[in-house]
């Protein structure tokens, strides 16, 4: 029996599997994020592109091993990004005593920004558009 609502429907059983395409995309996005962090010091891609891509990276990481519906997964990733950004507002790095850890500062960030929240939102909107377009096309081809 085919699931007609793959965008919202909760899975009757959540199961782990390995999805190669999401894994490859996650690796490529991770490498891109590293290259942006190490080599780009501009006023657009580094501050905005990295934040835009990071939610796509996290989404792909989740979808690499979990078969979950598109919309709930995208929303969960977006909420996770929002929580991390809000923790930056409360100076979580200082609370954890990680001010001198460059890796922790890069991963968790050090300053809150409404622009970052916008970039996360736009990244997830792109994920939803691409995923729904991709799955709609595959559903159309199967019928």
mmCIF file of C-alpha atoms in Angstrom, residues 13 24 26 33 48 53 66 72 79 81 84 92 96 114 126 128 135:
data_model
loop_
_atom_site.group_PDB
_atom_site.id
_atom_site.type_symbol
_atom_site.label_atom_id
_atom_site.label_comp_id
_atom_site.label_asym_id
_atom_site.label_seq_id
_atom_site.Cartn_x
_atom_site.Cartn_y
_atom_site.Cartn_z
ATOM 1 C CA UNK A 13 7.070 2.801 12.592
ATOM 2 C CA UNK A 24 26.549 12.242 -0.294
ATOM 3 C CA UNK A 26 25.507 15.922 3.543
ATOM 4 C CA UNK A 33 30.726 24.686 5.127
ATOM 5 C CA UNK A 48 24.611 34.410 5.192
ATOM 6 C CA UNK A 53 23.389 25.886 4.074
ATOM 7 C CA UNK A 66 15.896 8.142 9.231
ATOM 8 C CA UNK A 72 7.919 17.456 10.218
ATOM 9 C CA UNK A 79 13.380 24.569 15.416
ATOM 10 C CA UNK A 81 18.529 25.841 14.491
ATOM 11 C CA UNK A 84 20.902 26.998 18.930
ATOM 12 C CA UNK A 92 25.827 29.404 25.980
ATOM 13 C CA UNK A 96 29.695 25.978 29.169
ATOM 14 C CA UNK A 114 17.827 37.821 13.558
ATOM 15 C CA UNK A 126 14.322 25.613 -0.125
ATOM 16 C CA UNK A 128 10.724 21.816 1.416
ATOM 17 C CA UNK A 135 8.809 13.437 -4.445
#
